[in-house]
């Protein structure tokens, strides 16, 4: 099983709808998670960070974390064509001492298309 | 700030040639990361540095790959000899020091270098 798994999509939603992106992870010890957005031909950019069970909201974006089920999701409300991109889930890896140095493991990414 | 700078933006070379990718991190950042992205394998961490010292190179695929950071403002990733399967987009990223389970310092990615090996 891969450390971080995402459905590659593509996921197509109409403008104004809610887009739901999912990510599962294998390490039960993982505590925090990132969502990155990557436009075609561009570099990844951070959009959300979550470490607590439950929901975290930032504008139209909501990250949901369920540690018991080992999944993290990203909801995009009122989807816009400008949200069309690949969304990457990432998990930091920690050593035995609890430090990470920023070592991230990324999922394959989910391609989202929002059509007018 | 200009952000992370990478050069060249595109590189086309022939199999067997040496390729050198360059990165200038954001001034003041302590960490520098090299990633490779392909359709098949996604975004993979190759190596990262802290204060110019390589910390973890376990992601470097083969001895053909090497990375250096001679000073705080410059890093190179070299492939010698290059092979067609090295074709990918190579990203450099940098961040400030300090990562914990419930906090972080954001990694800022450069624009990437698209490498094509014929």
PDB file of C-alpha atoms in Angstrom:
ATOM      1  CA  UNK A   1       0.000   0.000   0.000  1.00  0.00           C
ATOM      2  CA  UNK A   2       1.295   3.439  -0.897  1.00  0.00           C
ATOM      3  CA  UNK A   3       1.924   5.860   1.929  1.00  0.00           C
ATOM      4  CA  UNK A   4      -0.471   8.395   0.459  1.00  0.00           C
ATOM      5  CA  UNK A   5      -3.171   7.524  -2.055  1.00  0.00           C
ATOM      6  CA  UNK A   6      -5.464   9.719  -4.086  1.00  0.00           C
ATOM      7  CA  UNK A   7      -7.932   9.039  -6.860  1.00  0.00           C
ATOM      8  CA  UNK A   8      -6.215  10.495  -9.926  1.00  0.00           C
ATOM      9  CA  UNK A   9      -9.543  11.495 -11.464  1.00  0.00           C
ATOM     10  CA  UNK A  10     -10.219  13.442 -13.454  1.00  0.00           C
ATOM     11  CA  UNK A  11     -13.005  14.794 -11.313  1.00  0.00           C
ATOM     12  CA  UNK A  12     -15.375  17.010 -13.248  1.00  0.00           C
ATOM     13  CA  UNK A  13     -17.885  19.270 -11.514  1.00  0.00           C
ATOM     14  CA  UNK A  14     -20.105  22.088 -12.779  1.00  0.00           C
ATOM     15  CA  UNK A  15     -19.419  25.660 -11.776  1.00  0.00           C
ATOM     16  CA  UNK A  16     -20.979  26.474  -8.411  1.00  0.00           C
ATOM     17  CA  UNK A  17     -20.985  22.875  -7.188  1.00  0.00           C
ATOM     18  CA  UNK A  18     -19.011  21.372  -4.302  1.00  0.00           C
ATOM     19  CA  UNK A  19     -15.879  19.494  -5.324  1.00  0.00           C
ATOM     20  CA  UNK A  20     -14.782  16.739  -2.953  1.00  0.00           C
ATOM     21  CA  UNK A  21     -11.225  15.443  -3.084  1.00  0.00           C
ATOM     22  CA  UNK A  22     -10.055  12.534  -0.970  1.00  0.00           C
ATOM     23  CA  UNK A  23      -6.753  11.226   0.309  1.00  0.00           C
ATOM     24  CA  UNK A  24      -5.964   8.125   2.374  1.00  0.00           C
ATOM     25  CA  UNK A  25      -2.745   7.418   4.219  1.00  0.00           C
ATOM     26  CA  UNK A  26      -1.171   4.285   5.592  1.00  0.00           C
ATOM     27  CA  UNK A  27       0.816   5.467   8.626  1.00  0.00           C
ATOM     28  CA  UNK A  28      -1.461   5.658  11.649  1.00  0.00           C
ATOM     29  CA  UNK A  29       1.130   7.824  13.350  1.00  0.00           C
ATOM     30  CA  UNK A  30       0.696  10.648  10.841  1.00  0.00           C
ATOM     31  CA  UNK A  31      -0.523  13.735  12.631  1.00  0.00           C
ATOM     32  CA  UNK A  32      -0.644  16.507  10.076  1.00  0.00           C
ATOM     33  CA  UNK A  33      -1.481  16.895   6.421  1.00  0.00           C
ATOM     34  CA  UNK A  34      -1.143  19.361   3.596  1.00  0.00           C
ATOM     35  CA  UNK A  35      -3.137  20.136   0.500  1.00  0.00           C
ATOM     36  CA  UNK A  36      -1.306  21.662  -2.439  1.00  0.00           C
ATOM     37  CA  UNK A  37      -2.781  23.011  -5.657  1.00  0.00           C
ATOM     38  CA  UNK A  38      -0.853  22.753  -8.911  1.00  0.00           C
ATOM     39  CA  UNK A  39      -1.997  24.454 -12.080  1.00  0.00           C
ATOM     40  CA  UNK A  40      -0.948  22.873 -15.346  1.00  0.00           C
ATOM     41  CA  UNK A  41       2.674  23.712 -16.092  1.00  0.00           C
ATOM     42  CA  UNK A  42       3.144  25.459 -12.758  1.00  0.00           C
ATOM     43  CA  UNK A  43       4.657  24.571  -9.391  1.00  0.00           C
ATOM     44  CA  UNK A  44       2.690  23.333  -6.359  1.00  0.00           C
ATOM     45  CA  UNK A  45       1.376  25.928  -3.935  1.00  0.00           C
ATOM     46  CA  UNK A  46       0.173  25.291  -0.404  1.00  0.00           C
ATOM     47  CA  UNK A  47      -3.529  25.881   0.205  1.00  0.00           C
ATOM     48  CA  UNK A  48      -4.353  24.057   3.454  1.00  0.00           C
ATOM     49  CA  UNK A  49      -2.696  22.531   6.517  1.00  0.00           C
ATOM     50  CA  UNK A  50      -4.632  20.439   9.023  1.00  0.00           C
ATOM     51  CA  UNK A  51      -3.634  18.446  12.113  1.00  0.00           C
ATOM     52  CA  UNK A  52      -6.770  18.105  14.194  1.00  0.00           C
ATOM     53  CA  UNK A  53      -9.639  15.746  13.665  1.00  0.00           C
ATOM     54  CA  UNK A  54     -12.619  17.524  12.221  1.00  0.00           C
ATOM     55  CA  UNK A  55     -12.914  20.413   9.815  1.00  0.00           C
ATOM     56  CA  UNK A  56     -10.750  23.397   9.035  1.00  0.00           C
ATOM     57  CA  UNK A  57     -12.192  26.139   6.884  1.00  0.00           C
ATOM     58  CA  UNK A  58     -10.428  28.788   4.851  1.00  0.00           C
ATOM     59  CA  UNK A  59     -12.656  30.739   2.519  1.00  0.00           C
ATOM     60  CA  UNK A  60     -14.236  28.344   0.025  1.00  0.00           C
ATOM     61  CA  UNK A  61     -11.898  25.540   1.097  1.00  0.00           C
ATOM     62  CA  UNK A  62     -12.597  23.074   3.912  1.00  0.00           C
ATOM     63  CA  UNK A  63     -10.179  20.333   4.944  1.00  0.00           C
ATOM     64  CA  UNK A  64     -11.576  17.395   6.844  1.00  0.00           C
ATOM     65  CA  UNK A  65      -9.458  14.953   8.819  1.00  0.00           C
ATOM     66  CA  UNK A  66     -10.533  11.598  10.181  1.00  0.00           C
ATOM     67  CA  UNK A  67      -7.580   9.891  11.874  1.00  0.00           C
ATOM     68  CA  UNK A  68      -9.558   6.814  12.864  1.00  0.00           C
ATOM     69  CA  UNK A  69     -10.367   6.093   9.224  1.00  0.00           C
ATOM     70  CA  UNK A  70      -7.046   7.466   7.996  1.00  0.00           C
ATOM     71  CA  UNK A  71      -8.363   9.845   5.428  1.00  0.00           C
ATOM     72  CA  UNK A  72      -8.203  13.535   4.777  1.00  0.00           C
ATOM     73  CA  UNK A  73     -10.415  15.353   2.332  1.00  0.00           C
ATOM     74  CA  UNK A  74     -10.660  18.756   0.715  1.00  0.00           C
ATOM     75  CA  UNK A  75     -13.977  20.341  -0.118  1.00  0.00           C
ATOM     76  CA  UNK A  76     -14.197  23.276  -2.488  1.00  0.00           C
ATOM     77  CA  UNK A  77     -17.491  25.123  -2.247  1.00  0.00           C
ATOM     78  CA  UNK A  78     -18.899  27.215  -5.086  1.00  0.00           C
ATOM     79  CA  UNK A  79     -16.343  25.742  -7.476  1.00  0.00           C
ATOM     80  CA  UNK A  80     -15.015  28.084 -10.132  1.00  0.00           C
ATOM     81  CA  UNK A  81     -13.297  27.325 -13.442  1.00  0.00           C
ATOM     82  CA  UNK A  82     -10.197  28.893 -11.890  1.00  0.00           C
ATOM     83  CA  UNK A  83     -10.157  25.999  -9.403  1.00  0.00           C
ATOM     84  CA  UNK A  84      -9.351  23.603 -12.248  1.00  0.00           C
ATOM     85  CA  UNK A  85      -5.992  22.145 -11.270  1.00  0.00           C
ATOM     86  CA  UNK A  86      -4.325  19.097  -9.776  1.00  0.00           C
ATOM     87  CA  UNK A  87      -4.691  18.818  -6.010  1.00  0.00           C
ATOM     88  CA  UNK A  88      -1.936  17.055  -4.111  1.00  0.00           C
ATOM     89  CA  UNK A  89      -2.189  15.612  -0.642  1.00  0.00           C
ATOM     90  CA  UNK A  90       1.082  15.498   1.338  1.00  0.00           C
ATOM     91  CA  UNK A  91       2.156  13.968   4.622  1.00  0.00           C
ATOM     92  CA  UNK A  92       5.275  14.992   6.554  1.00  0.00           C
ATOM     93  CA  UNK A  93       7.595  12.227   7.617  1.00  0.00           C
ATOM     94  CA  UNK A  94       9.113  12.359  11.080  1.00  0.00           C
ATOM     95  CA  UNK A  95      12.113  10.654  12.554  1.00  0.00           C
ATOM     96  CA  UNK A  96      12.167   8.939  15.927  1.00  0.00           C
ATOM     97  CA  UNK A  97      13.017  12.202  17.631  1.00  0.00           C
ATOM     98  CA  UNK A  98       9.851  13.842  16.355  1.00  0.00           C
ATOM     99  CA  UNK A  99      11.522  16.211  13.905  1.00  0.00           C
ATOM    100  CA  UNK A 100      10.683  16.326  10.239  1.00  0.00           C
ATOM    101  CA  UNK A 101      12.933  18.814   8.510  1.00  0.00           C
ATOM    102  CA  UNK A 102      10.093  19.253   6.073  1.00  0.00           C
ATOM    103  CA  UNK A 103      10.326  15.854   4.424  1.00  0.00           C
ATOM    104  CA  UNK A 104       7.022  15.445   2.576  1.00  0.00           C
ATOM    105  CA  UNK A 105       5.477  12.421   0.866  1.00  0.00           C
ATOM    106  CA  UNK A 106       3.000  13.394  -1.839  1.00  0.00           C
ATOM    107  CA  UNK A 107       0.055  11.537  -3.275  1.00  0.00           C
ATOM    108  CA  UNK A 108      -0.320  11.198  -7.037  1.00  0.00           C
ATOM    109  CA  UNK A 109      -2.763  14.068  -7.144  1.00  0.00           C
ATOM    110  CA  UNK A 110      -6.367  14.422  -8.288  1.00  0.00           C
ATOM    111  CA  UNK A 111      -7.116  16.368 -11.448  1.00  0.00           C
ATOM    112  CA  UNK A 112     -10.131  18.636 -10.967  1.00  0.00           C
ATOM    113  CA  UNK A 113     -11.993  20.235 -13.853  1.00  0.00           C
ATOM    114  CA  UNK A 114     -14.706  22.803 -13.173  1.00  0.00           C
ATOM    115  CA  UNK A 115     -16.798  23.400 -16.262  1.00  0.00           C
ATOM    116  CA  UNK A 116     -18.964  26.495 -16.794  1.00  0.00           C
TER     117      UNK A 116
ATOM    118  CA  UNK B   1      11.376  38.728  -2.688  1.00  0.00           C
ATOM    119  CA  UNK B   2      11.946  37.093  -6.065  1.00  0.00           C
ATOM    120  CA  UNK B   3      11.010  33.647  -4.804  1.00  0.00           C
ATOM    121  CA  UNK B   4      12.897  30.464  -5.608  1.00  0.00           C
ATOM    122  CA  UNK B   5      14.762  30.790  -8.894  1.00  0.00           C
ATOM    123  CA  UNK B   6      15.581  27.839 -11.105  1.00  0.00           C
ATOM    124  CA  UNK B   7      17.529  27.605 -14.328  1.00  0.00           C
ATOM    125  CA  UNK B   8      17.261  26.604 -17.023  1.00  0.00           C
ATOM    126  CA  UNK B   9      13.471  26.444 -17.352  1.00  0.00           C
ATOM    127  CA  UNK B  10      13.715  23.931 -20.168  1.00  0.00           C
ATOM    128  CA  UNK B  11      16.529  21.582 -21.058  1.00  0.00           C
ATOM    129  CA  UNK B  12      16.671  19.197 -23.982  1.00  0.00           C
ATOM    130  CA  UNK B  13      19.670  16.938 -24.188  1.00  0.00           C
ATOM    131  CA  UNK B  14      20.777  13.677 -25.663  1.00  0.00           C
ATOM    132  CA  UNK B  15      21.255  10.464 -23.776  1.00  0.00           C
ATOM    133  CA  UNK B  16      24.675  10.238 -22.209  1.00  0.00           C
ATOM    134  CA  UNK B  17      25.166  13.961 -21.802  1.00  0.00           C
ATOM    135  CA  UNK B  18      25.738  15.677 -18.472  1.00  0.00           C
ATOM    136  CA  UNK B  19      22.908  17.871 -17.217  1.00  0.00           C
ATOM    137  CA  UNK B  20      23.185  20.495 -14.479  1.00  0.00           C
ATOM    138  CA  UNK B  21      20.121  22.105 -12.934  1.00  0.00           C
ATOM    139  CA  UNK B  22      20.478  25.192 -10.786  1.00  0.00           C
ATOM    140  CA  UNK B  23      18.535  26.654  -7.900  1.00  0.00           C
ATOM    141  CA  UNK B  24      18.657  29.848  -5.872  1.00  0.00           C
ATOM    142  CA  UNK B  25      16.549  29.570  -2.704  1.00  0.00           C
ATOM    143  CA  UNK B  26      14.710  32.419  -1.017  1.00  0.00           C
ATOM    144  CA  UNK B  27      17.164  34.519   0.942  1.00  0.00           C
ATOM    145  CA  UNK B  28      17.272  33.515   4.603  1.00  0.00           C
ATOM    146  CA  UNK B  29      15.754  30.086   4.136  1.00  0.00           C
ATOM    147  CA  UNK B  30      17.603  27.280   5.903  1.00  0.00           C
ATOM    148  CA  UNK B  31      16.221  24.312   3.998  1.00  0.00           C
ATOM    149  CA  UNK B  32      16.478  23.461   0.332  1.00  0.00           C
ATOM    150  CA  UNK B  33      14.676  20.559  -1.334  1.00  0.00           C
ATOM    151  CA  UNK B  34      15.014  18.958  -4.766  1.00  0.00           C
ATOM    152  CA  UNK B  35      11.937  17.164  -6.154  1.00  0.00           C
ATOM    153  CA  UNK B  36      11.218  15.288  -9.361  1.00  0.00           C
ATOM    154  CA  UNK B  37       7.750  15.035 -10.893  1.00  0.00           C
ATOM    155  CA  UNK B  38       6.625  12.547 -13.526  1.00  0.00           C
ATOM    156  CA  UNK B  39       3.232  11.269 -14.584  1.00  0.00           C
ATOM    157  CA  UNK B  40       4.074   7.762 -13.453  1.00  0.00           C
ATOM    158  CA  UNK B  41       5.661   8.463 -10.083  1.00  0.00           C
ATOM    159  CA  UNK B  42       4.191  11.811  -9.129  1.00  0.00           C
ATOM    160  CA  UNK B  43       6.158  14.300  -7.032  1.00  0.00           C
ATOM    161  CA  UNK B  44       9.114  12.700  -5.266  1.00  0.00           C
ATOM    162  CA  UNK B  45      11.642  14.179  -2.879  1.00  0.00           C
ATOM    163  CA  UNK B  46      15.179  13.492  -4.090  1.00  0.00           C
ATOM    164  CA  UNK B  47      17.357  15.211  -1.502  1.00  0.00           C
ATOM    165  CA  UNK B  48      17.262  18.062   0.974  1.00  0.00           C
ATOM    166  CA  UNK B  49      19.790  20.302   2.637  1.00  0.00           C
ATOM    167  CA  UNK B  50      19.856  22.152   5.940  1.00  0.00           C
ATOM    168  CA  UNK B  51      22.305  25.035   6.194  1.00  0.00           C
ATOM    169  CA  UNK B  52      24.051  23.778   3.052  1.00  0.00           C
ATOM    170  CA  UNK B  53      24.539  20.267   4.461  1.00  0.00           C
ATOM    171  CA  UNK B  54      22.783  17.294   2.797  1.00  0.00           C
ATOM    172  CA  UNK B  55      20.457  15.736   5.373  1.00  0.00           C
ATOM    173  CA  UNK B  56      18.698  12.975   3.468  1.00  0.00           C
ATOM    174  CA  UNK B  57      19.535  11.779  -0.024  1.00  0.00           C
ATOM    175  CA  UNK B  58      17.571   8.539   0.170  1.00  0.00           C
ATOM    176  CA  UNK B  59      15.370   9.669  -2.707  1.00  0.00           C
ATOM    177  CA  UNK B  60      18.234  10.063  -5.156  1.00  0.00           C
ATOM    178  CA  UNK B  61      17.522   7.322  -7.701  1.00  0.00           C
ATOM    179  CA  UNK B  62      21.028   6.345  -8.745  1.00  0.00           C
ATOM    180  CA  UNK B  63      24.675   7.260  -8.516  1.00  0.00           C
ATOM    181  CA  UNK B  64      24.214   9.157 -11.737  1.00  0.00           C
ATOM    182  CA  UNK B  65      22.481  11.824  -9.679  1.00  0.00           C
ATOM    183  CA  UNK B  66      24.390  14.178  -7.417  1.00  0.00           C
ATOM    184  CA  UNK B  67      23.514  17.410  -5.633  1.00  0.00           C
ATOM    185  CA  UNK B  68      25.593  20.119  -4.042  1.00  0.00           C
ATOM    186  CA  UNK B  69      24.996  23.288  -2.094  1.00  0.00           C
ATOM    187  CA  UNK B  70      28.249  25.216  -1.959  1.00  0.00           C
ATOM    188  CA  UNK B  71      26.663  28.200  -0.210  1.00  0.00           C
ATOM    189  CA  UNK B  72      23.367  29.416   1.182  1.00  0.00           C
ATOM    190  CA  UNK B  73      22.232  30.940  -2.088  1.00  0.00           C
ATOM    191  CA  UNK B  74      23.005  28.263  -4.638  1.00  0.00           C
ATOM    192  CA  UNK B  75      22.444  24.579  -5.271  1.00  0.00           C
ATOM    193  CA  UNK B  76      22.940  22.264  -8.225  1.00  0.00           C
ATOM    194  CA  UNK B  77      21.491  18.919  -9.225  1.00  0.00           C
ATOM    195  CA  UNK B  78      23.641  17.050 -11.712  1.00  0.00           C
ATOM    196  CA  UNK B  79      22.828  13.999 -13.796  1.00  0.00           C
ATOM    197  CA  UNK B  80      25.740  12.265 -15.459  1.00  0.00           C
ATOM    198  CA  UNK B  81      25.199  10.443 -17.744  1.00  0.00           C
ATOM    199  CA  UNK B  82      21.590  11.322 -18.489  1.00  0.00           C
ATOM    200  CA  UNK B  83      19.071   8.752 -19.704  1.00  0.00           C
ATOM    201  CA  UNK B  84      15.634   9.091 -21.322  1.00  0.00           C
ATOM    202  CA  UNK B  85      13.945   7.887 -18.113  1.00  0.00           C
ATOM    203  CA  UNK B  86      15.327  10.961 -16.345  1.00  0.00           C
ATOM    204  CA  UNK B  87      12.917  13.097 -18.349  1.00  0.00           C
ATOM    205  CA  UNK B  88      10.772  14.917 -15.812  1.00  0.00           C
ATOM    206  CA  UNK B  89      10.101  18.277 -14.219  1.00  0.00           C
ATOM    207  CA  UNK B  90      12.599  19.007 -11.462  1.00  0.00           C
ATOM    208  CA  UNK B  91      11.511  21.391  -8.732  1.00  0.00           C
ATOM    209  CA  UNK B  92      13.575  23.123  -6.117  1.00  0.00           C
ATOM    210  CA  UNK B  93      11.887  24.368  -2.943  1.00  0.00           C
ATOM    211  CA  UNK B  94      13.055  26.196   0.152  1.00  0.00           C
ATOM    212  CA  UNK B  95      11.741  26.908   3.630  1.00  0.00           C
ATOM    213  CA  UNK B  96      12.680  28.387   6.956  1.00  0.00           C
ATOM    214  CA  UNK B  97      13.828  26.089   9.727  1.00  0.00           C
ATOM    215  CA  UNK B  98      11.363  24.511  12.059  1.00  0.00           C
ATOM    216  CA  UNK B  99       8.976  21.660  11.532  1.00  0.00           C
ATOM    217  CA  UNK B 100       6.840  20.036  14.172  1.00  0.00           C
ATOM    218  CA  UNK B 101       3.824  17.803  14.055  1.00  0.00           C
ATOM    219  CA  UNK B 102       1.395  20.638  14.636  1.00  0.00           C
ATOM    220  CA  UNK B 103       3.202  23.470  12.958  1.00  0.00           C
ATOM    221  CA  UNK B 104       5.379  24.040   9.961  1.00  0.00           C
ATOM    222  CA  UNK B 105       7.231  26.508   7.804  1.00  0.00           C
ATOM    223  CA  UNK B 106       5.876  26.524   4.298  1.00  0.00           C
ATOM    224  CA  UNK B 107       7.959  25.145   1.458  1.00  0.00           C
ATOM    225  CA  UNK B 108       8.033  27.532  -1.473  1.00  0.00           C
ATOM    226  CA  UNK B 109       8.542  25.915  -4.838  1.00  0.00           C
ATOM    227  CA  UNK B 110      10.454  27.289  -7.769  1.00  0.00           C
ATOM    228  CA  UNK B 111       8.990  27.261 -11.295  1.00  0.00           C
ATOM    229  CA  UNK B 112      10.725  23.986 -12.164  1.00  0.00           C
ATOM    230  CA  UNK B 113      13.024  22.796 -14.911  1.00  0.00           C
ATOM    231  CA  UNK B 114      11.486  20.617 -17.586  1.00  0.00           C
ATOM    232  CA  UNK B 115      14.144  18.126 -18.656  1.00  0.00           C
ATOM    233  CA  UNK B 116      13.846  16.076 -21.812  1.00  0.00           C
ATOM    234  CA  UNK B 117      16.467  13.452 -22.546  1.00  0.00           C
ATOM    235  CA  UNK B 118      16.333  12.127 -26.099  1.00  0.00           C
TER     236      UNK B 118
END
